[in-house]
Short mmCIF file of C-alpha atoms and ligand atoms in Angstrom, two decimals:
data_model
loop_
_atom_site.label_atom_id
_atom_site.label_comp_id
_atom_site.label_asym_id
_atom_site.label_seq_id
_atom_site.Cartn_x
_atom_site.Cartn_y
_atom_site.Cartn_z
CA UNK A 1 0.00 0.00 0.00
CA UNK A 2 1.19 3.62 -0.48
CA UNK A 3 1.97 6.38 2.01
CA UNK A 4 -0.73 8.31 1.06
CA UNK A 5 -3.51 7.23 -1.57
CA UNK A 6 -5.64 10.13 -1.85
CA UNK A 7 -7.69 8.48 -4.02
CA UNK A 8 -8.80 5.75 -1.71
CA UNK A 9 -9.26 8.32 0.91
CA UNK A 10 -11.22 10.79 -1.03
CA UNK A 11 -13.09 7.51 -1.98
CA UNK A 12 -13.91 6.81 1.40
CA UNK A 13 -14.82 9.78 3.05
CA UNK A 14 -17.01 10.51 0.67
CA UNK A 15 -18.78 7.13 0.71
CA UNK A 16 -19.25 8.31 4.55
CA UNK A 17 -20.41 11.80 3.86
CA UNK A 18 -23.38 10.26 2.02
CA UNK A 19 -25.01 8.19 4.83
CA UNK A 20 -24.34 10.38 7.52
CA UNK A 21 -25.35 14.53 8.34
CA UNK A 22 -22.91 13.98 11.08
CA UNK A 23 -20.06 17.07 11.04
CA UNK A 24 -17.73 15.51 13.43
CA UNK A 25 -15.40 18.10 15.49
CA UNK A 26 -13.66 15.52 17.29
CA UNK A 27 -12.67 11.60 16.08
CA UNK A 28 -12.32 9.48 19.52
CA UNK A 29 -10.81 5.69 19.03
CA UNK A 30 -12.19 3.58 21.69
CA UNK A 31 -9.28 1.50 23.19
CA UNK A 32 -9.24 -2.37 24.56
CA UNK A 33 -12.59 -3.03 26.61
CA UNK A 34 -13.04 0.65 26.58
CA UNK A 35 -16.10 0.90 24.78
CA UNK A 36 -18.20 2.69 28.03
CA UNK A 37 -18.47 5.73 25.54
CA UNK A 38 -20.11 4.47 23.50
CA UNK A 39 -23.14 4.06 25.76
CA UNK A 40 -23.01 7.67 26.18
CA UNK A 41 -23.29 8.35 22.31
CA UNK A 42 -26.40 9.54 20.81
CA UNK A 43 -25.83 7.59 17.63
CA UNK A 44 -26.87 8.81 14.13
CA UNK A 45 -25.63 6.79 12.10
CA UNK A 46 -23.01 3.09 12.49
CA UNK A 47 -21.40 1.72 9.91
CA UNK A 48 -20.17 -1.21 9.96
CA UNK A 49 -16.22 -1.17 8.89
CA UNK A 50 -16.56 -4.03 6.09
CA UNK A 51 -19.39 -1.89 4.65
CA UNK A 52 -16.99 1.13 3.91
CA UNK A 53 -14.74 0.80 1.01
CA UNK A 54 -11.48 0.58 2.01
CA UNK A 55 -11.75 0.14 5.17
CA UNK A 56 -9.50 -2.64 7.34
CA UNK A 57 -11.41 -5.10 9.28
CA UNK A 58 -11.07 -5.77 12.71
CA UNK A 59 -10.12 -9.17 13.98
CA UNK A 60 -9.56 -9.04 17.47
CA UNK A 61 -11.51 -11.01 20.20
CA UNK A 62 -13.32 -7.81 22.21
CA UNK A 63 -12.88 -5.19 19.79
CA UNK A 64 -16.04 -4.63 17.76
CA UNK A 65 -16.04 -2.86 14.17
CA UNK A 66 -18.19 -0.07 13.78
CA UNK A 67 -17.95 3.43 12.77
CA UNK A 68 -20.28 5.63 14.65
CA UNK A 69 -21.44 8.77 14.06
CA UNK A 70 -23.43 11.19 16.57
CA UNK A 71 -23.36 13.28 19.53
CA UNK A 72 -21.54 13.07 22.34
CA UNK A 73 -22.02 15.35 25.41
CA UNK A 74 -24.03 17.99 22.60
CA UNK A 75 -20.73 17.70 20.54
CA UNK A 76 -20.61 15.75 17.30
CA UNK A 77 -18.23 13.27 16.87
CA UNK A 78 -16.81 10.10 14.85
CA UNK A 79 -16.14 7.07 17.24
CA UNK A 80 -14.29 4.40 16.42
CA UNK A 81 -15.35 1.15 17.89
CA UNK A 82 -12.87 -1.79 17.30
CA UNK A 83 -9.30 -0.25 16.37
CA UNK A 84 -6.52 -1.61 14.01
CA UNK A 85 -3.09 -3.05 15.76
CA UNK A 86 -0.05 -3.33 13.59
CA UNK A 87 0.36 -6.81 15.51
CA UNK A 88 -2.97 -7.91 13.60
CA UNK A 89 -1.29 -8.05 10.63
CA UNK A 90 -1.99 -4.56 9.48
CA UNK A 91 0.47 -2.02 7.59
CA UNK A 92 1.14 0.99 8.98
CA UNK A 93 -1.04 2.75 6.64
CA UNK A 94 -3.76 0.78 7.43
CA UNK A 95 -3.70 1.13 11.02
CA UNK A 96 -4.08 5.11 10.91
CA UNK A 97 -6.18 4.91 8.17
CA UNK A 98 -9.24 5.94 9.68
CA UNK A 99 -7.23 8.92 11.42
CA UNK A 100 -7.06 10.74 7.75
CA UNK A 101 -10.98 9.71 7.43
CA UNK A 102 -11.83 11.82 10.57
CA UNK A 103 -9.73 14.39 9.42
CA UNK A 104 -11.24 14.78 6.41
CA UNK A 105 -14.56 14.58 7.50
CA UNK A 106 -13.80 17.80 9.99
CA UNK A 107 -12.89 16.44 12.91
CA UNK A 108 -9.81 18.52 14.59
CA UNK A 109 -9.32 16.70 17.60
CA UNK A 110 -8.18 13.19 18.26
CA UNK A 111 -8.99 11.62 21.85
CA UNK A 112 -7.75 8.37 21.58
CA UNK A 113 -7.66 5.87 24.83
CA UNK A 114 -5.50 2.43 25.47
CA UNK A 115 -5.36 0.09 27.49
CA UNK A 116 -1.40 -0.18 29.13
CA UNK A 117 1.28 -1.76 31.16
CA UNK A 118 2.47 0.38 33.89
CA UNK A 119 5.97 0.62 35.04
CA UNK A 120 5.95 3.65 37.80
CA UNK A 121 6.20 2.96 40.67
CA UNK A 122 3.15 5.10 42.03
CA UNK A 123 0.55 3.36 39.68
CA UNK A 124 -1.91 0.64 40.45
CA UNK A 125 -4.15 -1.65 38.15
CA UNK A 126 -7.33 0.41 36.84
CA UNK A 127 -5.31 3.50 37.66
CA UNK A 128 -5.70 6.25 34.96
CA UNK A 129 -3.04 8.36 33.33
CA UNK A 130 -3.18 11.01 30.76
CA UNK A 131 -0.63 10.78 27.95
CA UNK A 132 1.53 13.82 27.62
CA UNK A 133 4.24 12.35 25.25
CA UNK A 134 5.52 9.29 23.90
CA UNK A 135 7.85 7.57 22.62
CA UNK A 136 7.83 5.45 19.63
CA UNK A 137 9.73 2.07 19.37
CA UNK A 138 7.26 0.17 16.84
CA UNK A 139 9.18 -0.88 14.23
CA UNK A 140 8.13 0.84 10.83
CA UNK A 141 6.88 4.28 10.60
CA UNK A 142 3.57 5.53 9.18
CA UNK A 143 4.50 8.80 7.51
CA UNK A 144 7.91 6.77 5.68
CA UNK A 145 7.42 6.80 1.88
CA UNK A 146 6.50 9.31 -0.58
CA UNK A 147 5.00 12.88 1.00
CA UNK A 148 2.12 15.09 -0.41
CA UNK A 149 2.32 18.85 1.09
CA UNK A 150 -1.08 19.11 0.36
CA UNK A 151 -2.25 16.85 3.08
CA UNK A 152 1.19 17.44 5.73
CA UNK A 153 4.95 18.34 6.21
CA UNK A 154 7.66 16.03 5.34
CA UNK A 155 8.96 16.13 8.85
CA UNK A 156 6.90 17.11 10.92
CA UNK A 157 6.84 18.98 14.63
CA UNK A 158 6.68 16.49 17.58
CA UNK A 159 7.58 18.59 20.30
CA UNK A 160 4.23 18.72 21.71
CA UNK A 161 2.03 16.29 20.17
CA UNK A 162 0.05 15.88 22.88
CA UNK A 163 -2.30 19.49 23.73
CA UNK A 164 -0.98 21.23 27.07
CA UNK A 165 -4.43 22.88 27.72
CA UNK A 166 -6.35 19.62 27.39
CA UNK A 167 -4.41 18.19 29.41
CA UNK A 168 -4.92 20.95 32.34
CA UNK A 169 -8.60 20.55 31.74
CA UNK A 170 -8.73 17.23 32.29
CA UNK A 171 -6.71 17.61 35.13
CA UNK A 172 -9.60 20.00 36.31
CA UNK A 173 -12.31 17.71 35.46
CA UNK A 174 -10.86 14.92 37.42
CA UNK A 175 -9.82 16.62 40.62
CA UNK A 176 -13.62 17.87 40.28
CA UNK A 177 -14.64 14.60 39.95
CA UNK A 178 -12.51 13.06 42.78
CA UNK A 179 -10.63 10.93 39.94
CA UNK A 180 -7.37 9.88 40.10
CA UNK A 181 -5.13 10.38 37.38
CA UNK A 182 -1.60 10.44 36.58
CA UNK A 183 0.20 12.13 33.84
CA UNK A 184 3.76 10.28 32.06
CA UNK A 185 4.72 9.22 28.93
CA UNK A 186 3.36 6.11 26.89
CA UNK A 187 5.69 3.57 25.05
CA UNK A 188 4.23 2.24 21.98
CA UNK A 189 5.29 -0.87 20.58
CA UNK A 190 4.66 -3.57 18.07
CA UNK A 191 3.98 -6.41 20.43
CA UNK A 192 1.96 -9.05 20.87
CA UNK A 193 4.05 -10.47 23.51
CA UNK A 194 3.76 -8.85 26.35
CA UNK A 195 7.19 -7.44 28.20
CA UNK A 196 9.92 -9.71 29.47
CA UNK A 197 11.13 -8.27 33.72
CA UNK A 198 13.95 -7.26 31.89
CA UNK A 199 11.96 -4.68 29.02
CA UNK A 200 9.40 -3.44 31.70
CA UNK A 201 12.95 -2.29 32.86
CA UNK A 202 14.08 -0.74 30.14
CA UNK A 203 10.90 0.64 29.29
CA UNK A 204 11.16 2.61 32.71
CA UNK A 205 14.73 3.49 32.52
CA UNK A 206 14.08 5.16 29.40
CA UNK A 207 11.32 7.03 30.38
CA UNK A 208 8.14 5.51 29.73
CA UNK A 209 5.18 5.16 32.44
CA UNK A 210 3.16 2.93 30.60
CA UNK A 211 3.73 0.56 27.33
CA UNK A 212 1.13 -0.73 24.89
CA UNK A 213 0.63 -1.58 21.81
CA UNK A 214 -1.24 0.91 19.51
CA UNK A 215 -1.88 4.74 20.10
CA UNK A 216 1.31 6.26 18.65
CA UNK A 217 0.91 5.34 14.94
CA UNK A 218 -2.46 6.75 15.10
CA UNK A 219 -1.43 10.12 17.07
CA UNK A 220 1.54 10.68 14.45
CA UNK A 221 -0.71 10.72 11.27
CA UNK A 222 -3.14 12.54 13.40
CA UNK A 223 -0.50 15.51 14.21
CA UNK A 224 1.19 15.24 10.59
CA UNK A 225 -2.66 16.38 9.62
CA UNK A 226 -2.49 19.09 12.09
CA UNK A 227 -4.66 17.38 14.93
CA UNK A 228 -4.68 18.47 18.54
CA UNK A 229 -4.82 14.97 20.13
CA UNK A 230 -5.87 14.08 23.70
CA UNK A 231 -4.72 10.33 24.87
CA UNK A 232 -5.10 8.64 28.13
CA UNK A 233 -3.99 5.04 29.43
CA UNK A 234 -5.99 2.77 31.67
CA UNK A 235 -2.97 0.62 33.36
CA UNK A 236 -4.21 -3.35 33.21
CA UNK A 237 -0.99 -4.60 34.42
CA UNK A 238 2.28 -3.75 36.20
CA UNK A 239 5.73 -4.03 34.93
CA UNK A 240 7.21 -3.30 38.39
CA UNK A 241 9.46 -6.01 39.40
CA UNK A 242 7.79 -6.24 42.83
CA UNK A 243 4.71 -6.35 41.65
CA UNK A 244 4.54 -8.50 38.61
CA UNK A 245 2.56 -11.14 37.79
CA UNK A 246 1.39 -13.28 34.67
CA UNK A 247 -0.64 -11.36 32.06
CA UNK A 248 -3.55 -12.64 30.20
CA UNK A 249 -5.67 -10.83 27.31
CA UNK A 250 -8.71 -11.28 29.68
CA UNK A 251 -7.02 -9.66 33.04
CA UNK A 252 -6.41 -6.70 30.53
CA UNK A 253 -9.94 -5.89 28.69
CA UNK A 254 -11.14 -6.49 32.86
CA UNK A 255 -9.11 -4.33 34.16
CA UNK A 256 -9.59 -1.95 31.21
CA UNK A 257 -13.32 -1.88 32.17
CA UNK A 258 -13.69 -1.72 35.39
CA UNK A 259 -11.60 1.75 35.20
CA UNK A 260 -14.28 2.61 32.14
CA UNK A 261 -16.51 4.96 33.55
CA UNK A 262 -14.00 6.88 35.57
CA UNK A 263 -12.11 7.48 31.79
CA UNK A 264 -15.36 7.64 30.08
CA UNK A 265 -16.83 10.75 32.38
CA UNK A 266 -13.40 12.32 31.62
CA UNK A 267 -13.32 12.44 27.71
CA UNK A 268 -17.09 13.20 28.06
CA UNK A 269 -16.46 16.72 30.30
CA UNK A 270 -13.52 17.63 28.13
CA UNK A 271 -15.06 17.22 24.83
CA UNK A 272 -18.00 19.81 26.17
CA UNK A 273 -15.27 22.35 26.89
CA UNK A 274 -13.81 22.18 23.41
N1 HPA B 301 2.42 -4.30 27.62
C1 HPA B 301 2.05 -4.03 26.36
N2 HPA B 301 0.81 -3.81 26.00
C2 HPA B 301 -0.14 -3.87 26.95
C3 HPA B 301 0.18 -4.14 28.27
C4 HPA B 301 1.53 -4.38 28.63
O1 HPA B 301 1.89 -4.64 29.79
N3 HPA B 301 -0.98 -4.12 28.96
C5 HPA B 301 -1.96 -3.84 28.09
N4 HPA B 301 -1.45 -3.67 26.86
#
């Protein structure tokens, strides 16, 4: 597949623009067993991914495969329900795929979610954390390959990928809400395997508070489009030596939503103040 087939995307989006009235400010990707949003959604119009041409199809045990359109806390947004992992199989360009659908459809904010390993020392399972960098160790890149201007910069700006005011008001909205979150810096990587002691380790030592396996591809196409992105972890598991203990799939997408509604009410509040 290419970088960027504009074509395909054009394609798309306006496949989408004909079955839903839906102007979308803001594109939110529902994470691993996060789908409590989704409750909250006044929905105008799903479509199912294998129904839009040229979309990916989800495979995943607990991630559905929807595209929803509605409103969301009187805001109107584009959900998407069942994301694509680069461990599925997936290129690169396929995984952020739907990122450069929202876009074009109007949406200028990305609020993505994930469910993560945590390796500070101050977290807990089902604690929440707000994302306010990252760092990328997946192995391929979704902006390498040909460039068009039109649609973003060669190289672009990464120095704050992650918007400093949403973050303080959802800072605000939690402390209001007696909700405790943490701010750090998520590690994406390719997985599936989970860490080894020894990575959770590394992982720490070079700065990350919590690992997974998705969210960065998608917030690096959604910045090299000019996005403000908003990204939180739920931690499912801890990578702290003292604390470590076998990790299964179904420990994750429980953990993931038991700490739903707390996460949920959060991305709710702050997509009213936008
Ligand atoms: N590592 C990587 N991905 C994850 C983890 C983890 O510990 N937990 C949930 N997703």
């Amino acid at each position: 597949m290419e970088n960027l087939n504009i074509a395909k995307l054009n394609e798309t989006v306006a496949f989408i623009q004909s079955n839903t009235t839906t102007k979308p400010v803001a594109g939110i990707i529902l994470g691993s067993g996060l789908g409590g949003l989704v409750n909250d959604l006044i929905i105008e119009t799903s479509l199912a991914y294998e129904d839009i041409p040229n979309f990916p199809v989800s495979t995943v045990k607990g991630h559905g495969g929807k595209l929803l359109f509605g409103s969301l806390n009187g805001k109107e947004v584009v959900m998407l329900s069942g994301r694509f992992h680069y461990y599925e199989g997936y290129t690169m360009q396929e995984v952020t795929f739907p990122v450069r659908v929202m876009k074009m459809l109007g949406a200028e904010l990305l609020m993505v979610s994930n469910a993560a390993g945590g390796m500070n020392s101050q977290f807990k399972v089902g604690d929440l954390m707000i994302i306010n960098d990252h760092i990328n160790l997946f192995p391929e890149h979704p902006l390498r390959g040909k460039n068009d201007e039109n649609i973003g910069p060669r190289f672009p700006d990464m120095t704050e990928p992650y918007e400093l005011d949403l973050i303080s008001k959802a800072k605000e909205i939690a402390a209001k809400n007696n909700i405790l979150v943490h701010e750090g810096v998520y590690i994406g990587l390719q997985g599936p395997t989970f860490e080894t002691k020894a990575e959770y380790k590394y992982m720490h030592i070079i700065g990350g508070d919590t690992v997974g396996m998705s969210t960065v591809p998608e917030v690096i196409v959604a910045k090299h489009m000019h996005m403000k992105v908003f990204g939180m972890s739920v931690v499912t598991d801890l990578g702290i030596r003292e604390e470590m203990n076998v990790i299964t799939h179904e420990e994750v997408l429980e953990a993931a939503n038991a700490a739903a509604p707390k996460m949920a009410l959060i991305f709710k509040e702050l997509l009213g103040q936008i």
